[in-house]
PDB file of C-alpha atoms in Angstrom:
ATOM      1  CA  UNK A   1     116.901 102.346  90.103  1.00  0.00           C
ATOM      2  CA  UNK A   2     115.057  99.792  92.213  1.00  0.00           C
ATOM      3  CA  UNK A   3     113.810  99.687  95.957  1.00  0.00           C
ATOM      4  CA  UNK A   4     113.119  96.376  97.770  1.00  0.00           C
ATOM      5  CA  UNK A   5     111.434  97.949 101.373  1.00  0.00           C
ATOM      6  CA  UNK A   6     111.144  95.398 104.098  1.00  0.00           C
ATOM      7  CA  UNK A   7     108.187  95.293 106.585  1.00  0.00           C
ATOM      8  CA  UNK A   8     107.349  93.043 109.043  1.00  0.00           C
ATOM      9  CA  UNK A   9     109.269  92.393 111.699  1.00  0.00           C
ATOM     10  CA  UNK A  10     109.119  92.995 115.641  1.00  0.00           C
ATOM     11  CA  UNK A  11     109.848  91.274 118.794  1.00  0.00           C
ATOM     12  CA  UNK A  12     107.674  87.612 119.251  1.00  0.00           C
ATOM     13  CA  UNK A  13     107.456  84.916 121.931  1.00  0.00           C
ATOM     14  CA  UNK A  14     109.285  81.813 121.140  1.00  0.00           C
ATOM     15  CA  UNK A  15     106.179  79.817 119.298  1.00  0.00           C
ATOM     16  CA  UNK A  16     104.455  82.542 117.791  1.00  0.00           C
ATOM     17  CA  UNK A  17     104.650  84.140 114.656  1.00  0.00           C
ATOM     18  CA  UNK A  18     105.439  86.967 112.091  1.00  0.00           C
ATOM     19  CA  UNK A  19     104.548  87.684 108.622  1.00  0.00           C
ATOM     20  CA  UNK A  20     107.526  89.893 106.606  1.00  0.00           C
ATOM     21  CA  UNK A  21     106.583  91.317 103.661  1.00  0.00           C
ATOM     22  CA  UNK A  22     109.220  93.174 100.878  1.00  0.00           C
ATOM     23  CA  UNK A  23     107.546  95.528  98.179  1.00  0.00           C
ATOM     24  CA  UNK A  24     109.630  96.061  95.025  1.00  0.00           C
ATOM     25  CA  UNK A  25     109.485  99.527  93.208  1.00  0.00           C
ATOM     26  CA  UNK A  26     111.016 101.554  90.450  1.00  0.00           C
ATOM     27  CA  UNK A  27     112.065 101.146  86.773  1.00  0.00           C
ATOM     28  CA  UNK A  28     112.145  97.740  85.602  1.00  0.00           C
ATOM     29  CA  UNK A  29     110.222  95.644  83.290  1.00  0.00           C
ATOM     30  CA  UNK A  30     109.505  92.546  85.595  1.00  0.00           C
ATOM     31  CA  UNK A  31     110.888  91.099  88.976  1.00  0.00           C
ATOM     32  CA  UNK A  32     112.299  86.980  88.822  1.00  0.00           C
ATOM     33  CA  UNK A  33     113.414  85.424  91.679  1.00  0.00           C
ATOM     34  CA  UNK A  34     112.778  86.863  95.016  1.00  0.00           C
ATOM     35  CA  UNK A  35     114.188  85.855  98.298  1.00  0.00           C
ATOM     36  CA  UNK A  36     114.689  85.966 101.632  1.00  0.00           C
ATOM     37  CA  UNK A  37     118.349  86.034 104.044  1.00  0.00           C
ATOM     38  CA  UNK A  38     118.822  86.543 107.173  1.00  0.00           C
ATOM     39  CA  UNK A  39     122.044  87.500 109.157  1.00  0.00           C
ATOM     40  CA  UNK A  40     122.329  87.703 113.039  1.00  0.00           C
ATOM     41  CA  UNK A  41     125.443  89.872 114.864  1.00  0.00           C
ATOM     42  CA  UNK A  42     128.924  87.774 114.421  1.00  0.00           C
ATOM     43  CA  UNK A  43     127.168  85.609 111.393  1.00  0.00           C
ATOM     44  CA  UNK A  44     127.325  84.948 107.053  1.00  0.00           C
ATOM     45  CA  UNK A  45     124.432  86.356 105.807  1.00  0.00           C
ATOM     46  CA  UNK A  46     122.031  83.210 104.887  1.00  0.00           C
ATOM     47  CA  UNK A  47     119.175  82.593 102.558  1.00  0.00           C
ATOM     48  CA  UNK A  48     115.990  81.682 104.666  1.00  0.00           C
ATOM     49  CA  UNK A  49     113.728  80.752 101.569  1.00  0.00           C
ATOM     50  CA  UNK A  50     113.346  81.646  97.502  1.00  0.00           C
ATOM     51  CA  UNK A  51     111.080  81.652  94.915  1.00  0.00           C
ATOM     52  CA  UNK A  52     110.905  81.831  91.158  1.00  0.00           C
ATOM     53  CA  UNK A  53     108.613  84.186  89.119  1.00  0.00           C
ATOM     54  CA  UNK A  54     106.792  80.916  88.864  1.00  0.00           C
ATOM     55  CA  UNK A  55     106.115  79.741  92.023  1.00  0.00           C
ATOM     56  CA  UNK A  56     109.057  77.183  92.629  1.00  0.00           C
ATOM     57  CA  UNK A  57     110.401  77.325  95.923  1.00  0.00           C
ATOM     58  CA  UNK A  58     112.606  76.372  98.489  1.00  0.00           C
ATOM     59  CA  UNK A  59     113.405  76.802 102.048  1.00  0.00           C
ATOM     60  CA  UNK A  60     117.291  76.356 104.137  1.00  0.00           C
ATOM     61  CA  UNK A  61     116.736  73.401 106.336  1.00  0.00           C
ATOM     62  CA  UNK A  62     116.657  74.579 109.933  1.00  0.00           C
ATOM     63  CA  UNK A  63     113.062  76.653 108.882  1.00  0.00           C
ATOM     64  CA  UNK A  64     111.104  73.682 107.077  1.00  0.00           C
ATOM     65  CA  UNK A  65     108.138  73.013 107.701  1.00  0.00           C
ATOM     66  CA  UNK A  66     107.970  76.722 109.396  1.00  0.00           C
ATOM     67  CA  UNK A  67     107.916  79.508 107.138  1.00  0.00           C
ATOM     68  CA  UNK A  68     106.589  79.360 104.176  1.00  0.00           C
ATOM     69  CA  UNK A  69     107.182  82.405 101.369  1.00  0.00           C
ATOM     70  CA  UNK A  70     104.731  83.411  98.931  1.00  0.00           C
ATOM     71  CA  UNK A  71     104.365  86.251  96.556  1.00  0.00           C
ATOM     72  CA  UNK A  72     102.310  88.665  94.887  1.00  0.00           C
ATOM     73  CA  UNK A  73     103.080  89.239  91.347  1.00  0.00           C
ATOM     74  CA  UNK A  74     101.061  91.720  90.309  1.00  0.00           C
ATOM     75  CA  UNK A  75     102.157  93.891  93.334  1.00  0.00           C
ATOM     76  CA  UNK A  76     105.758  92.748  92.859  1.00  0.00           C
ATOM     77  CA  UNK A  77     105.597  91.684  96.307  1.00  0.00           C
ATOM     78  CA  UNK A  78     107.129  88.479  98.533  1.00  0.00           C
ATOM     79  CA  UNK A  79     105.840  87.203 101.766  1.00  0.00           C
ATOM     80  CA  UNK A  80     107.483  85.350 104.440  1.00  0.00           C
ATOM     81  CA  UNK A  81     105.253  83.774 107.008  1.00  0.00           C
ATOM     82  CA  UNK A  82     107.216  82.704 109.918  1.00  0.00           C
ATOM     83  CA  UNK A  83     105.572  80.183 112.164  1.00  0.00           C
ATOM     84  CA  UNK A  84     106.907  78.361 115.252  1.00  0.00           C
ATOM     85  CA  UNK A  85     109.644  80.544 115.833  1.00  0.00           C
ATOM     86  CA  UNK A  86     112.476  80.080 117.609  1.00  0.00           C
ATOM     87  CA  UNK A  87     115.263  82.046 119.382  1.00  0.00           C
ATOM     88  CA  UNK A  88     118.045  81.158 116.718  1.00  0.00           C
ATOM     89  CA  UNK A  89     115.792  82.736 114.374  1.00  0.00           C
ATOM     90  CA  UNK A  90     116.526  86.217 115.858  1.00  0.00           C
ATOM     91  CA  UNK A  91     118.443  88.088 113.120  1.00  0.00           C
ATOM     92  CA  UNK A  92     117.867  91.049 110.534  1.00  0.00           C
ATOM     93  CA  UNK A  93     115.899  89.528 107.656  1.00  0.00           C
ATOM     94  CA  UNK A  94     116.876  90.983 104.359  1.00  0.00           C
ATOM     95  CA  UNK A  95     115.059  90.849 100.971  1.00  0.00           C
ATOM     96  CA  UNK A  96     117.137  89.854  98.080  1.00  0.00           C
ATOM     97  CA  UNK A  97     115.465  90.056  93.742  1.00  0.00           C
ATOM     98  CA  UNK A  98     116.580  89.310  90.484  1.00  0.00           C
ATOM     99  CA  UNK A  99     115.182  92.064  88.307  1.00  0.00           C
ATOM    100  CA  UNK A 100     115.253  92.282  84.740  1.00  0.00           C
ATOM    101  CA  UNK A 101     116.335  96.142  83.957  1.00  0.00           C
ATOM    102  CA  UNK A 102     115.747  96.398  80.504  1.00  0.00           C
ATOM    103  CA  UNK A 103     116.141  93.974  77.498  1.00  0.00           C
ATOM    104  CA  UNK A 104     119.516  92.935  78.064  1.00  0.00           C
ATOM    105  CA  UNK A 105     120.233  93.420  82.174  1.00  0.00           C
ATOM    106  CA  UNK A 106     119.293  91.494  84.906  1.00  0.00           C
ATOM    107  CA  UNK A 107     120.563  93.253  88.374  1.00  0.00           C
ATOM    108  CA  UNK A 108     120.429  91.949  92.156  1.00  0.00           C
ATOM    109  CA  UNK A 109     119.378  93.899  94.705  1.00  0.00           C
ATOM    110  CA  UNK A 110     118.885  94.009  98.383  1.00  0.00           C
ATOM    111  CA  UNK A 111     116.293  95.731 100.647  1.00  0.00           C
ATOM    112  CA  UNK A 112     117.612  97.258 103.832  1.00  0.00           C
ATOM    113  CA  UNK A 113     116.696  94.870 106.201  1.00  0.00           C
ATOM    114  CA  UNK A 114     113.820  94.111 108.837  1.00  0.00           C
ATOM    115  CA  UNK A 115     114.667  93.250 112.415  1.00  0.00           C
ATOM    116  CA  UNK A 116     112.926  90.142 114.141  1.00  0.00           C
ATOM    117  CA  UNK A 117     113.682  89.273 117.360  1.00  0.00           C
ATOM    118  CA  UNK A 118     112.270  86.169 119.163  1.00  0.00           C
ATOM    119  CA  UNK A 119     112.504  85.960 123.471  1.00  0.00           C
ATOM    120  CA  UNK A 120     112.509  82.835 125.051  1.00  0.00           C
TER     121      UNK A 120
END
C-alpha cells in the first residue's frame, strides 16, 4: 500500500504565497511522475502542474509563471510553490503519483487533499 499526505495549505491574501508539499510512503520500489490537481466546489478536478522522475515539467496555463513544482527524490517528496495567488486559485489541492509496485505494476494514487483558500 502507498500514502501520498498533503501539507501545506491555509488561508492567504490575494498576492501572497504558499508552499504545498506531498510526502510519499509505503511499499514500492520507486515513485515516477508526481503531480499536482486541484478541484474547487461545483468543478472537474484539474492538474495544476507535473513532473517526471527526471525533472521534466509542466504547468496548466492559468498558473504560469506562478507556481513552480519541484521535488525531492530521495525523500520521495513534491513541492508546489504557489506565488501571486489569486482568488480562482481557492480549491482543495490534491497530490496525484505514478508508482512502480513491484517489477511488473505501476499504480496511481491520490493523497487526500490540502485546502488553500485565497481572500481578496
Amino acid at each position: 500500500q502507498v500514502q501520498l499526505v498533503e501539507s501545506g495549505g491555509g488561508l492567504v491574501q490575494a498576492g501572497g504565497s504558499l508552499r504545498l508539499s506531498c510526502v510519499g510512503s509505503g511499499t514500492f520500489l520507486s515513485i515516477n511522475r508526481m503531480g499536482w490537481y486541484r478541484q474547487a466546489p461545483g468543478k472537474q478536478r484539474e492538474l495544476v502542474a507535473q513532473i517526471t522522475s527526471g525533472g521534466s515539467v509542466n504547468y496548466a496555463d492559468s498558473v504560469k509563471g506562478r507556481f513552480t513544482i519541484s521535488r525531492d527524490n530521495a525523500k520521495n517528496t513534491v513541492y508546489l510553490q504557489m506565488n501571486s495567488l489569486k482568488p480562482e486559485d481557492t480549491a482543495v489541492y490534491y497530490c496525484n503519483a505514478d508508482v512502480l509496485i513491484n517489477l511488473i505494476r505501476n499504480n496511481n494514487y491520490w493523497g487526500q487533499g490540502t485546502q488553500v483558500t485565497v481572500s481578496s
